CSV table of C-alpha atoms in Angstrom, one decimal:
chain,number,residue,atom,x,y,z
B,1,MET,CA,68.5,73.0,74.1
B,2,THR,CA,70.9,74.7,75.0
B,3,LEU,CA,68.3,77.5,76.9
B,4,ALA,CA,67.1,73.9,78.5
B,5,ILE,CA,69.9,72.8,79.6
B,6,PHE,CA,71.6,76.6,81.7
B,7,GLY,CA,68.3,76.8,83.1
B,8,GLN,CA,68.1,73.8,84.2
B,9,THR,CA,71.5,74.0,85.5
B,10,LEU,CA,70.4,77.6,87.5
B,11,LEU,CA,67.9,76.3,88.9
B,12,LEU,CA,69.9,72.8,90.3
B,13,LEU,CA,72.4,76.0,91.0
B,14,THR,CA,69.4,77.4,93.8
B,15,VAL,CA,68.6,73.8,95.4
B,16,LEU,CA,72.4,73.3,96.0
B,17,ALA,CA,72.6,77.2,97.9
B,18,SER,CA,69.3,77.3,99.3
B,19,ALA,CA,70.4,73.8,101.4
B,20,ILE,CA,74.0,74.9,101.8
B,21,GLY,CA,73.4,78.2,102.8
B,22,ALA,CA,69.9,77.3,105.2
B,23,PHE,CA,72.8,74.4,107.2
B,24,ALA,CA,75.1,77.1,107.6
B,25,SER,CA,73.0,79.6,108.8
B,26,LEU,CA,71.0,77.9,111.1
B,27,ARG,CA,74.3,76.4,112.3
B,28,GLY,CA,76.2,79.7,112.9
B,29,VAL,CA,73.2,80.6,115.2
B,30,ARG,CA,74.1,77.5,117.7
B,31,ARG,CA,78.2,78.8,117.4
B,32,ILE,CA,76.8,82.8,117.8
B,33,ARG,CA,75.0,82.0,120.8
B,34,ARG,CA,77.5,79.7,122.1
B,35,ALA,CA,80.4,82.3,121.6
B,36,ASP,CA,77.7,84.9,123.1
B,37,HIS,CA,77.0,82.7,126.6
B,38,ASP,CA,81.5,82.6,126.6
B,39,ARG,CA,81.1,86.5,125.8
B,40,LEU,CA,84.0,85.5,123.1
B,41,ALA,CA,81.1,86.9,120.5
B,42,THR,CA,82.8,88.8,117.7
B,43,ARG,CA,81.2,92.1,116.5
B,44,PRO,CA,79.9,92.6,113.0
B,45,SER,CA,82.0,94.6,111.1
B,46,ALA,CA,82.4,96.1,107.5
B,47,ASP,CA,83.4,92.7,106.0
B,48,SER,CA,81.1,90.6,108.6
B,49,ALA,CA,77.5,90.7,109.4
B,50,THR,CA,77.1,88.3,112.1
B,51,GLY,CA,80.2,87.8,112.9
B,52,ASP,CA,79.9,84.2,111.9
B,53,ARG,CA,81.8,82.6,108.7
B,54,GLY,CA,79.1,79.9,109.0
B,55,ALA,CA,76.2,82.6,109.3
B,56,ASP,CA,77.5,84.6,106.6
B,57,LEU,CA,77.5,82.1,104.2
B,58,GLY,CA,74.4,82.4,104.6
B,59,ILE,CA,73.4,85.6,103.6
B,60,ARG,CA,76.0,85.2,100.5
B,61,ALA,CA,73.9,82.2,99.5
B,62,LEU,CA,70.6,84.0,99.4
B,63,HIS,CA,72.6,86.7,97.2
B,64,VAL,CA,72.9,83.3,95.0
B,65,VAL,CA,69.7,82.1,94.9
B,66,LEU,CA,68.7,85.1,94.4
B,67,GLY,CA,70.8,85.6,91.2
B,68,ALA,CA,70.3,82.4,89.8
B,69,SER,CA,66.1,81.7,90.0
B,70,ALA,CA,66.0,85.5,88.7
B,71,LEU,CA,68.4,84.8,85.5
B,72,SER,CA,65.8,81.2,85.6
B,73,SER,CA,62.5,83.3,85.1
B,74,LEU,CA,64.3,85.8,82.5
B,75,LEU,CA,65.7,82.9,80.6
B,76,VAL,CA,61.8,81.1,80.2
B,77,LEU,CA,60.1,85.6,79.6
B,78,LEU,CA,63.0,85.0,76.8
B,79,ALA,CA,61.3,81.5,75.8
B,80,LEU,CA,58.3,83.1,76.0
B,81,THR,CA,58.9,85.7,73.6
B,82,ALA,CA,61.0,84.4,71.0
B,83,LYS,CA,58.4,81.5,70.6
B,84,ASP,CA,60.8,78.6,71.4
B,85,PHE,CA,58.3,75.6,71.3
B,86,THR,CA,61.6,73.2,72.1
B,87,LEU,CA,60.6,74.0,75.5
B,88,ALA,CA,57.1,72.0,76.6
B,89,TYR,CA,56.0,74.9,79.3
B,90,VAL,CA,56.1,76.9,76.1
B,91,GLU,CA,54.3,74.6,74.0
B,92,GLY,CA,51.8,74.7,76.2
B,93,ARG,CA,50.3,78.3,76.6
B,94,ILE,CA,51.2,79.9,74.2
B,95,SER,CA,51.0,79.8,70.4
B,96,ARG,CA,52.2,82.2,67.6
B,97,ASP,CA,49.6,84.2,67.3
B,98,LEU,CA,48.7,85.5,70.9
B,99,PRO,CA,50.1,89.0,71.5
B,100,LEU,CA,53.6,89.7,73.0
B,101,ALA,CA,51.8,91.3,76.4
B,102,TYR,CA,49.7,87.7,77.0
B,103,ARG,CA,53.1,85.9,76.1
B,104,LEU,CA,54.8,87.8,78.8
B,105,THR,CA,51.7,86.8,81.4
B,106,ALA,CA,51.9,83.4,80.0
B,107,PHE,CA,55.4,83.5,82.3
B,108,TRP,CA,52.8,83.0,85.3
B,109,SER,CA,50.3,81.1,83.6
B,110,GLY,CA,50.6,77.6,84.3
B,111,GLN,CA,52.3,75.6,87.9
B,112,GLU,CA,56.0,75.9,86.4
B,113,GLY,CA,56.2,79.5,85.8
B,114,SER,CA,54.1,80.2,89.0
B,115,LEU,CA,56.8,78.5,91.4
B,116,LEU,CA,59.2,79.6,89.9
B,117,LEU,CA,57.9,83.3,90.4
B,118,TRP,CA,57.8,82.3,93.7
B,119,LEU,CA,61.1,81.6,94.0
B,120,THR,CA,62.5,84.2,92.8
B,121,VAL,CA,59.9,86.4,95.1
B,122,LEU,CA,60.9,85.1,98.0
B,123,ALA,CA,64.4,85.1,97.4
B,124,GLY,CA,64.6,88.7,96.6
B,125,ALA,CA,62.3,89.9,99.8
B,126,GLY,CA,65.0,87.2,101.8
B,127,THR,CA,67.2,89.5,100.5
B,128,LEU,CA,65.6,93.3,101.6
B,129,MET,CA,65.4,90.9,104.7
B,130,VAL,CA,68.8,91.1,105.5
B,131,ARG,CA,69.3,94.4,104.6
B,132,SER,CA,66.2,96.0,106.7
B,133,LEU,CA,67.4,93.3,109.8
B,134,ARG,CA,71.2,94.8,109.9
B,135,LYS,CA,69.4,98.3,109.3
B,136,ALA,CA,67.6,98.2,112.8
B,137,GLU,CA,70.8,96.0,114.3
B,138,VAL,CA,69.6,93.6,115.7
B,139,PRO,CA,71.3,90.5,117.5
B,140,ALA,CA,73.7,88.0,114.6
B,141,ALA,CA,72.1,85.1,116.2
B,142,LEU,CA,68.7,86.4,114.9
B,143,LEU,CA,69.5,87.7,112.0
B,144,ALA,CA,71.6,84.3,111.2
B,145,GLY,CA,68.3,82.8,112.1
B,146,ALA,CA,65.7,84.7,110.0
B,147,THR,CA,68.3,83.8,107.3
B,148,GLY,CA,68.5,80.4,107.6
B,149,ILE,CA,64.5,80.2,107.8
B,150,VAL,CA,64.2,82.1,104.5
B,151,LEU,CA,66.7,79.7,103.0
B,152,LEU,CA,65.6,76.5,104.0
B,153,THR,CA,61.5,77.2,102.6
B,154,SER,CA,63.9,78.5,99.5
B,155,THR,CA,64.6,74.9,99.6
B,156,PHE,CA,61.6,73.9,99.4
B,157,PHE,CA,60.5,75.5,96.2
B,158,ALA,CA,63.7,75.2,95.1
B,159,VAL,CA,63.2,71.6,95.0
B,160,LEU,CA,59.8,71.9,93.5
B,161,VAL,CA,61.1,73.9,91.2
B,162,ALA,CA,63.8,72.0,89.6
B,163,PHE,CA,62.5,68.5,90.2
B,164,ILE,CA,58.7,68.1,90.3
B,165,ALA,CA,57.3,71.1,87.9
B,166,ARG,CA,60.8,71.3,85.7
B,167,PRO,CA,59.6,74.7,83.6
B,168,PHE,CA,62.5,73.6,81.1
B,169,ALA,CA,61.5,70.2,80.4
B,170,VAL,CA,62.1,69.8,76.7
B,171,VAL,CA,59.1,68.5,74.2
B,172,ASP,CA,58.7,64.9,73.4
B,173,GLN,CA,57.9,65.9,69.4
B,174,LEU,CA,58.3,69.9,67.9
B,175,GLN,CA,55.4,71.1,67.5
B,176,ARG,CA,54.7,74.0,65.0
B,177,ASP,CA,52.8,75.7,67.0
B,178,GLY,CA,51.4,75.9,70.7
B,179,ALA,CA,48.2,74.8,72.6
B,180,GLY,CA,47.4,78.4,73.4
B,181,MET,CA,46.5,81.0,76.3
B,182,SER,CA,42.6,80.1,77.9
B,183,PRO,CA,40.6,83.1,76.8
B,184,ALA,CA,39.8,83.5,80.4
B,185,LEU,CA,43.5,84.3,81.3
B,186,GLN,CA,43.4,86.8,77.8
B,187,ASN,CA,42.9,89.9,80.4
B,188,TYR,CA,44.9,92.9,81.3
B,189,TRP,CA,44.0,91.8,84.9
B,190,MET,CA,46.4,89.2,84.4
B,191,ALA,CA,49.3,91.0,84.7
B,192,ILE,CA,48.3,92.8,87.2
B,193,HIS,CA,46.4,90.4,89.8
B,194,PRO,CA,48.9,87.0,90.2
B,195,PRO,CA,51.9,89.1,90.8
B,196,THR,CA,50.3,91.1,93.0
B,197,LEU,CA,48.8,88.3,95.0
B,198,TYR,CA,52.1,86.4,94.9
B,199,LEU,CA,54.2,89.8,96.9
B,200,GLY,CA,51.5,88.8,99.4
B,201,TYR,CA,51.6,85.7,100.4
B,202,VAL,CA,55.3,85.7,100.2
B,203,GLY,CA,55.8,88.8,102.2
B,204,VAL,CA,54.0,86.7,105.1
B,205,ALA,CA,57.2,84.4,105.1
B,206,ILE,CA,59.7,87.1,106.0
B,207,PRO,CA,57.7,88.1,109.7
B,208,PHE,CA,57.5,84.4,110.4
B,209,ALA,CA,61.3,84.0,109.7
B,210,ILE,CA,61.6,86.9,111.7
B,211,VAL,CA,59.9,85.5,114.5
B,212,ALA,CA,61.4,82.1,113.9
B,213,GLY,CA,64.7,83.4,113.9
B,214,ALA,CA,64.2,85.6,117.1
B,215,LEU,CA,63.2,81.7,119.0
B,216,LEU,CA,66.0,79.9,117.7
B,217,ALA,CA,68.5,82.7,119.0
B,218,ARG,CA,66.7,82.9,122.5
B,219,ARG,CA,65.3,85.9,121.9
B,220,GLN,CA,63.0,87.9,124.6
B,221,ASP,CA,64.1,91.3,123.3
B,222,ASP,CA,62.3,93.6,121.2
B,223,GLU,CA,64.2,94.9,118.7
B,224,TRP,CA,62.9,93.1,115.7
B,225,ILE,CA,59.3,93.5,116.3
B,226,GLY,CA,58.8,97.0,114.4
B,227,THR,CA,60.8,95.6,111.8
B,228,ALA,CA,58.7,92.3,111.8
B,229,ARG,CA,55.9,94.5,111.6
B,230,ARG,CA,56.1,96.7,108.7
B,231,TRP,CA,56.7,93.5,106.6
B,232,VAL,CA,53.4,92.2,108.0
B,233,ILE,CA,51.6,95.6,107.0
B,234,ALA,CA,53.0,95.5,103.3
B,235,SER,CA,52.2,91.5,103.2
B,236,TRP,CA,48.6,92.7,104.0
B,237,VAL,CA,48.5,95.8,101.6
B,238,PHE,CA,49.4,93.4,98.7
B,239,LEU,CA,46.8,90.9,99.7
B,240,THR,CA,44.1,92.7,100.2
B,241,LEU,CA,44.8,94.8,97.0
B,242,GLY,CA,45.4,91.5,94.9
B,243,LEU,CA,42.2,89.7,96.3
B,244,LEU,CA,40.2,93.5,95.0
B,245,LEU,CA,41.3,93.3,91.4
B,246,GLY,CA,41.1,89.5,91.3
B,247,ALA,CA,37.2,90.5,92.6
B,248,ARG,CA,37.3,92.9,90.1
B,249,TRP,CA,38.5,91.1,87.2
B,250,ALA,CA,35.8,88.1,88.2
B,251,TYR,CA,33.3,90.5,86.6
B,252,GLU,CA,35.2,91.1,83.4
B,253,GLU,CA,34.7,87.1,83.2
B,254,ILE,CA,31.6,85.3,82.2
B,255,GLY,CA,31.0,82.5,84.8
B,256,TRP,CA,33.5,83.9,87.2
B,257,GLY,CA,30.4,84.8,89.4
B,258,GLY,CA,31.4,88.5,90.5
B,259,TYR,CA,33.2,89.1,94.0
B,260,TRP,CA,31.4,86.3,96.1
B,261,ALA,CA,32.2,84.0,93.3
């Protein structure tokens, strides 16, 4: 019960941090643009990524989202490995005789865990995006806008995880054993195929955020294109690899039909 309360508290923190960070970042874009127009913009320094307190708050909020979602994921994995059947997600996905490897992959075998993993990967990718944009020395307004779009997206997924999927929901009546994992998912490809696809799916959100940030900042230069292009290529590689792995997996499961299923 303590784990469930702590986990749900962390999810609520991701909702709050995402929403506040998105608002602060997007509002910061407007302030930075106005300051640029008045030629009063403060140059980013070692202590400030954007020169605007609100936009900097958005970046710090993104770090909070990453930490809280990663810790939430760790708690779900801990519950799965410990066979904590007080959680409805654990009770519905594993059984006592399920090997440890499959108990770990059960994390993304259902909607609850998949959405939490999606949120965690998104926050991690967003943090890497901020670092890559700062390295490319893009304008502060663009950085703030891209961060705001990532946080706006993470707000959507955080709400889904915290209030709809609810991976930390507790069972009404404790069972001695769980329902177990579908035999079709008890395969080594389960450890490789879904995470690879998630990296590709979530990765696509980053170039979108960069382009949207450039539009919000009303930038007509090409300083950000190289960074966005690298993210597009990385996402394409993971998506292609994930599809190929899934196609290969389909030949090992009766009824899936192979590559052209």
